[in-house]
Coordinates of N, CA and C in Angstrom, one line a residue:
X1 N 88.0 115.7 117.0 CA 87.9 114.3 117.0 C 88.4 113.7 115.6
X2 N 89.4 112.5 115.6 CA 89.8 112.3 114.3 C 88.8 111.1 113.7
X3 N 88.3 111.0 112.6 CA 87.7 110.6 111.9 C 88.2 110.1 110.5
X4 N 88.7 108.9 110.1 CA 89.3 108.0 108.8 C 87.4 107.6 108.3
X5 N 87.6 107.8 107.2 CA 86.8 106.9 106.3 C 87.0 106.5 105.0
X6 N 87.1 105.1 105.0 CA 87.7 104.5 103.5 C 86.4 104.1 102.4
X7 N 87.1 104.0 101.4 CA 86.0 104.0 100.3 C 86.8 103.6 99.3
X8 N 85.9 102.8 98.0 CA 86.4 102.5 96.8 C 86.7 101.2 96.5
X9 N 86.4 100.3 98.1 CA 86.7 98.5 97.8 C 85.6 98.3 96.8
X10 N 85.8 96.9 96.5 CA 84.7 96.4 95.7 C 85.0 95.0 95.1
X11 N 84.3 94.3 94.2 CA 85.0 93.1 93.4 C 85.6 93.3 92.6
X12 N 86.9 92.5 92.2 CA 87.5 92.6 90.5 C 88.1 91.2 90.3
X13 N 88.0 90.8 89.0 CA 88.8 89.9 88.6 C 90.3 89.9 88.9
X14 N 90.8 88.5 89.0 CA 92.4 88.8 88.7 C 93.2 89.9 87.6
X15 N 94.4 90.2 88.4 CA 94.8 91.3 87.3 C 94.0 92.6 87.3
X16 N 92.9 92.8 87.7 CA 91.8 94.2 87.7 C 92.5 95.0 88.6
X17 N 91.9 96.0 88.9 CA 92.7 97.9 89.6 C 91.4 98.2 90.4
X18 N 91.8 98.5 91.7 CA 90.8 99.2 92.5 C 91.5 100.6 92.9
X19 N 91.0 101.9 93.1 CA 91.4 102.8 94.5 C 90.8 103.0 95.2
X20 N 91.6 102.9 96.2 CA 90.8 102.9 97.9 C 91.2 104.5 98.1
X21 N 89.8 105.4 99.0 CA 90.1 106.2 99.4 C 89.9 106.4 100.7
X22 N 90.9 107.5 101.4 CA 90.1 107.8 102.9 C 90.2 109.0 103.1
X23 N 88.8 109.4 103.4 CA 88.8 110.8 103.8 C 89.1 110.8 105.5
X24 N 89.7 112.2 105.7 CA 90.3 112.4 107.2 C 89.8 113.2 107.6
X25 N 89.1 113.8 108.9 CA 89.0 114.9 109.6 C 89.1 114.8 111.1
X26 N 89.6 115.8 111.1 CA 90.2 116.2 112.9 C 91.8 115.4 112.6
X27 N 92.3 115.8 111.5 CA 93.9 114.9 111.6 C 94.7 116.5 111.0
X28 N 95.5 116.6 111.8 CA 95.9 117.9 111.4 C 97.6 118.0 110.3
X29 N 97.5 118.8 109.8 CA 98.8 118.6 108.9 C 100.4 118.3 110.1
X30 N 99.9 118.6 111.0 CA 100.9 117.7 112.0 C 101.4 116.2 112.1
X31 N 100.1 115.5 111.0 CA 100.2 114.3 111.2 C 101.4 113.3 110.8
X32 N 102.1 112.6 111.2 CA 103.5 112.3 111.0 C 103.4 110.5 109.9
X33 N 102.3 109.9 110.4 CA 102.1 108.7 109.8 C 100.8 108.5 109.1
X34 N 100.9 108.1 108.3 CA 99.6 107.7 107.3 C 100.0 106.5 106.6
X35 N 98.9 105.7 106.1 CA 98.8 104.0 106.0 C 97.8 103.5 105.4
X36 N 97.8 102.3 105.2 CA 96.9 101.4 104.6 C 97.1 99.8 105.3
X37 N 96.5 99.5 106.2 CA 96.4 98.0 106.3 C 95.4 96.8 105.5
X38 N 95.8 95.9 105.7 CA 94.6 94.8 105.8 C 94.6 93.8 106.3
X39 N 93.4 93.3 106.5 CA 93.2 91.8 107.2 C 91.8 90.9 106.6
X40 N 92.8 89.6 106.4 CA 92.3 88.3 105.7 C 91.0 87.9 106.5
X41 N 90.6 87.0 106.3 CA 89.6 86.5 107.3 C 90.5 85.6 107.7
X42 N 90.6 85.0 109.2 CA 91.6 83.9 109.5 C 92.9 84.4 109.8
X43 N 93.5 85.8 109.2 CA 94.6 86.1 109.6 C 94.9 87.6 110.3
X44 N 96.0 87.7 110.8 CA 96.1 88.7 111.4 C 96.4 90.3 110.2
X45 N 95.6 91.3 111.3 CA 95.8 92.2 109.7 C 97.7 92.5 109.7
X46 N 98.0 93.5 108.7 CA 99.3 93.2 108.3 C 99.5 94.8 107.2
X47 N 100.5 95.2 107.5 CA 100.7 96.1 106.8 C 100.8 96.2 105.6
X48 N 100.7 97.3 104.8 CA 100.4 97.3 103.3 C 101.4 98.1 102.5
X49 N 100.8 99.6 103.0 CA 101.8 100.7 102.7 C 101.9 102.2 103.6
X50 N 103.0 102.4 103.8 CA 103.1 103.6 104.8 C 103.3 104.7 104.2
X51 N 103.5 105.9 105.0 CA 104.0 107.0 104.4 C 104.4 107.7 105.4
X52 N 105.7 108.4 105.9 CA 106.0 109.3 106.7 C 106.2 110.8 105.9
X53 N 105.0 111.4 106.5 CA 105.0 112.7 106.0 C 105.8 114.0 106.1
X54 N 107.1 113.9 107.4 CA 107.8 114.4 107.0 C 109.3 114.5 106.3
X55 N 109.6 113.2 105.8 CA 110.6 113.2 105.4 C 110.1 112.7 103.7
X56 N 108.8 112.0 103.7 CA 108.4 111.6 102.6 C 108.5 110.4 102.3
X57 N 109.7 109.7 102.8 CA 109.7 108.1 102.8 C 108.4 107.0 102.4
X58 N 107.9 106.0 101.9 CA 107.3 105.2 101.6 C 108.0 103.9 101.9
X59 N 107.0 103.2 102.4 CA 107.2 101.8 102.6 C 106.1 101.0 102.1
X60 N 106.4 99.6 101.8 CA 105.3 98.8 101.3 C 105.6 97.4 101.6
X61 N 104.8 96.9 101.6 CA 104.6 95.7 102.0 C 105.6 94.5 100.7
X62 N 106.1 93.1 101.0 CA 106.4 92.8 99.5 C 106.0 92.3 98.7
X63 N 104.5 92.0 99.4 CA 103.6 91.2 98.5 C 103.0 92.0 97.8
X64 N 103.1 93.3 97.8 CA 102.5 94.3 97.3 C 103.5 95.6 96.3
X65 N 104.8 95.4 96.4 CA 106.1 96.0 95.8 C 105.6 96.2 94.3
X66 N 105.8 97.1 94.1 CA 105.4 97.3 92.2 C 103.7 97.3 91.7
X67 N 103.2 97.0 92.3 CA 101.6 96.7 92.0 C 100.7 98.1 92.9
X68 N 100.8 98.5 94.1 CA 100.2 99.4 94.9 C 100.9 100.4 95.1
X69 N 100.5 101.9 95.1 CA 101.2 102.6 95.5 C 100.5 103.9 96.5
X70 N 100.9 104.4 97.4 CA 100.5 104.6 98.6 C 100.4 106.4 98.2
X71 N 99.4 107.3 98.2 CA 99.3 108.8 97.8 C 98.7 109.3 99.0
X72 N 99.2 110.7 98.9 CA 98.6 112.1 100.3 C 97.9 113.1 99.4
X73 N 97.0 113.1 99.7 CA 96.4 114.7 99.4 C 96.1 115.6 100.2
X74 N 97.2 116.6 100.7 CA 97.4 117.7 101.6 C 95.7 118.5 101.3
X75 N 95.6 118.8 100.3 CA 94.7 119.7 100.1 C 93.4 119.5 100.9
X76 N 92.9 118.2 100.4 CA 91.4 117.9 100.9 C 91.4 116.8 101.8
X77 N 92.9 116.6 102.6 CA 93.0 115.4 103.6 C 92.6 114.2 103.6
X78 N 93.0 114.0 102.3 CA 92.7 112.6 101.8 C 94.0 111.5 101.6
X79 N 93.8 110.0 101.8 CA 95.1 109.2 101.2 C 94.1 108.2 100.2
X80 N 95.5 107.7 99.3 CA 94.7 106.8 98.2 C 95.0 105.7 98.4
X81 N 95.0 104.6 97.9 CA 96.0 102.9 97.3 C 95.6 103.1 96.0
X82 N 96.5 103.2 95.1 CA 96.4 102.4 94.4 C 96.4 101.6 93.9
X83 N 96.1 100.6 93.5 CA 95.7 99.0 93.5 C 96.3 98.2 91.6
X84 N 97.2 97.7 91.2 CA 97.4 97.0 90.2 C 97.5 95.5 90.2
X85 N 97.2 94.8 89.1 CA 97.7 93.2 89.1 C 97.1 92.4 90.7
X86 N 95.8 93.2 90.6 CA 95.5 92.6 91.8 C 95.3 91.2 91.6
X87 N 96.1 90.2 92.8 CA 95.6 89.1 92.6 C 94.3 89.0 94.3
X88 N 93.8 87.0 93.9 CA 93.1 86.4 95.2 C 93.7 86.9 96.1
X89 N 94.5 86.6 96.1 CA 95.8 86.8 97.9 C 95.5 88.1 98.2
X90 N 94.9 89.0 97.7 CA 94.5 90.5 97.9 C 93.6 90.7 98.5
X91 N 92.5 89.8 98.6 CA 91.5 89.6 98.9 C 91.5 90.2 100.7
X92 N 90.7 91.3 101.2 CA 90.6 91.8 102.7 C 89.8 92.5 103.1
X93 N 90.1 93.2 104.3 CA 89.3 93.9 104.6 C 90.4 95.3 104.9
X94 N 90.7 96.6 104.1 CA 91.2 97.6 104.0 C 91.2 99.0 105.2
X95 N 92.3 99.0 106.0 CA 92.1 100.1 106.9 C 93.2 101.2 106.6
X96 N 92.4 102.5 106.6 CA 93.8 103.1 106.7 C 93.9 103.8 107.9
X97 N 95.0 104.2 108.2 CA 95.6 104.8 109.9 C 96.0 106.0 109.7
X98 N 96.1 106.5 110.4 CA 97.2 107.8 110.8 C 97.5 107.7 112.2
X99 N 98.7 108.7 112.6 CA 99.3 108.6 113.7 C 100.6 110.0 113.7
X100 N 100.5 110.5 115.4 CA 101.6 111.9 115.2 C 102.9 111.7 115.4
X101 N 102.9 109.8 115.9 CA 103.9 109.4 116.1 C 104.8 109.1 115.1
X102 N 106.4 108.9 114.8 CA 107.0 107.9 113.8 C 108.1 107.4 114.7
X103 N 109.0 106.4 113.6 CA 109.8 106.1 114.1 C 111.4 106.5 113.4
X104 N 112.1 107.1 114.5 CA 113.6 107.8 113.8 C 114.4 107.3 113.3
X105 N 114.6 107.7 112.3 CA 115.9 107.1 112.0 C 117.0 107.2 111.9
X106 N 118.4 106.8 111.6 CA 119.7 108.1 111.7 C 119.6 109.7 111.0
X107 N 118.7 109.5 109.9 CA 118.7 110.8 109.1 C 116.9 110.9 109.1
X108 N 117.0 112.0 108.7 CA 115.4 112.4 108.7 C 114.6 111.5 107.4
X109 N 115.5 111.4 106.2 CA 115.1 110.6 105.5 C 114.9 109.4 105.7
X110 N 115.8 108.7 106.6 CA 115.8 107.2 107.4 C 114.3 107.0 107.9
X111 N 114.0 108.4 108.6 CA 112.2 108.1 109.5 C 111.5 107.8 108.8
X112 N 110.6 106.2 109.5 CA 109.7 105.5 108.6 C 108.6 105.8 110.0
X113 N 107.5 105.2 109.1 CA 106.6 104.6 109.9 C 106.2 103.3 110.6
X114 N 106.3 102.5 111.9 CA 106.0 101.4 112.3 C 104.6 101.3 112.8
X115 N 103.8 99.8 112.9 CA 103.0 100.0 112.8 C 101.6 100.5 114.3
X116 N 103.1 100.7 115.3 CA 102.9 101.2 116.9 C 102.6 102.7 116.6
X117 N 103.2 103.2 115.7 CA 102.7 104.8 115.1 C 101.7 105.1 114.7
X118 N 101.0 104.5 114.5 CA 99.5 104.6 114.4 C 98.4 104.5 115.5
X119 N 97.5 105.9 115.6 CA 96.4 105.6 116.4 C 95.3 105.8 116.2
X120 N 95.6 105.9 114.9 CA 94.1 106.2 114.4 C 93.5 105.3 113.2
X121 N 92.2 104.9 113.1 CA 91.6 103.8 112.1 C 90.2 103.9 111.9
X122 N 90.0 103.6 110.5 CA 89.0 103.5 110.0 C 88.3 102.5 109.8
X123 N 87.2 102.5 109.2 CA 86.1 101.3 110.0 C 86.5 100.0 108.4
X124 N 87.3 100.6 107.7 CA 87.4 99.3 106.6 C 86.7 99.2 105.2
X125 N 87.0 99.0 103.8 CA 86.4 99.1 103.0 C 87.3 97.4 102.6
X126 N 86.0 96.8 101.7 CA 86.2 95.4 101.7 C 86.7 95.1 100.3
X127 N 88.3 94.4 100.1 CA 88.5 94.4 98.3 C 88.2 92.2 98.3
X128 N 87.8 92.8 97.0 CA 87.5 90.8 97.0 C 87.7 90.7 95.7
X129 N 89.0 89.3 95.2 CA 89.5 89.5 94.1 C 89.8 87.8 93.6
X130 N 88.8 87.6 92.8 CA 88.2 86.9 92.2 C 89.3 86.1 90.7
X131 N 89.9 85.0 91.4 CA 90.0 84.3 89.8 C 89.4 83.5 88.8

């Protein structure tokens, strides 16, 4: 049974650094997609940052380009965000996903992740970002 659980939200001032973690189990090194979402209150959630694990590719959201960056830890089946220059607009509620699915692309490096590639989710860790 696969099991996400995130950890590490919290409050910060503008400009402050959070890392979100999530631990995984029952996701096997097969797994093709890994992620980070969130959702506002009022709005629909929205992607953040992806990662396709076999070709290595990253994607990110662009509200979030240069400030967050999306990590795998094979070892202990963990992913991270890391979190910079966080502003208000940051403000959510934090999911991360996995999934065995991706999506192809002409080259192996082209395969990204979309967010129909994901089936798996965690229950949310809440960031709240205060100016």
């Amino acid at each position: 049974q696969v099991r996400l659980v995130e950890s590490g939200g919290g409050s910060v001032q503008a400009g402050g650094s959070l890392r979100l973690f999530c631990a995984t189990s029952g996701v096997t090194r097969g797994v093709a997609c890994v992620g980070w979402f969130r959702q506002a209150p009022g709005k629909e959630r929205e992607e953040v940052a992806t990662l396709y694990t076999g070709g290595g590719r990253t994607d990110y959201a662009e509200a979030v380009k240069g400030r967050f960056t999306i990590s795998r830890y094979v070892s202990n089946n963990t992913l991270s965000l890391d979190m910079h220059g966080l502003k208000p607009e940051d403000t959510a509620l934090y999911y991360c996903a996995a999934g065995y699915s991706y999506t192809a692309g002409d080259s192996y490096s082209d395969s990204r992740c979309s967010p129909d590639d994901f089936a798996y989710w965690g229950q949310g860790t809440q960031v709240t970002v205060s100016s």
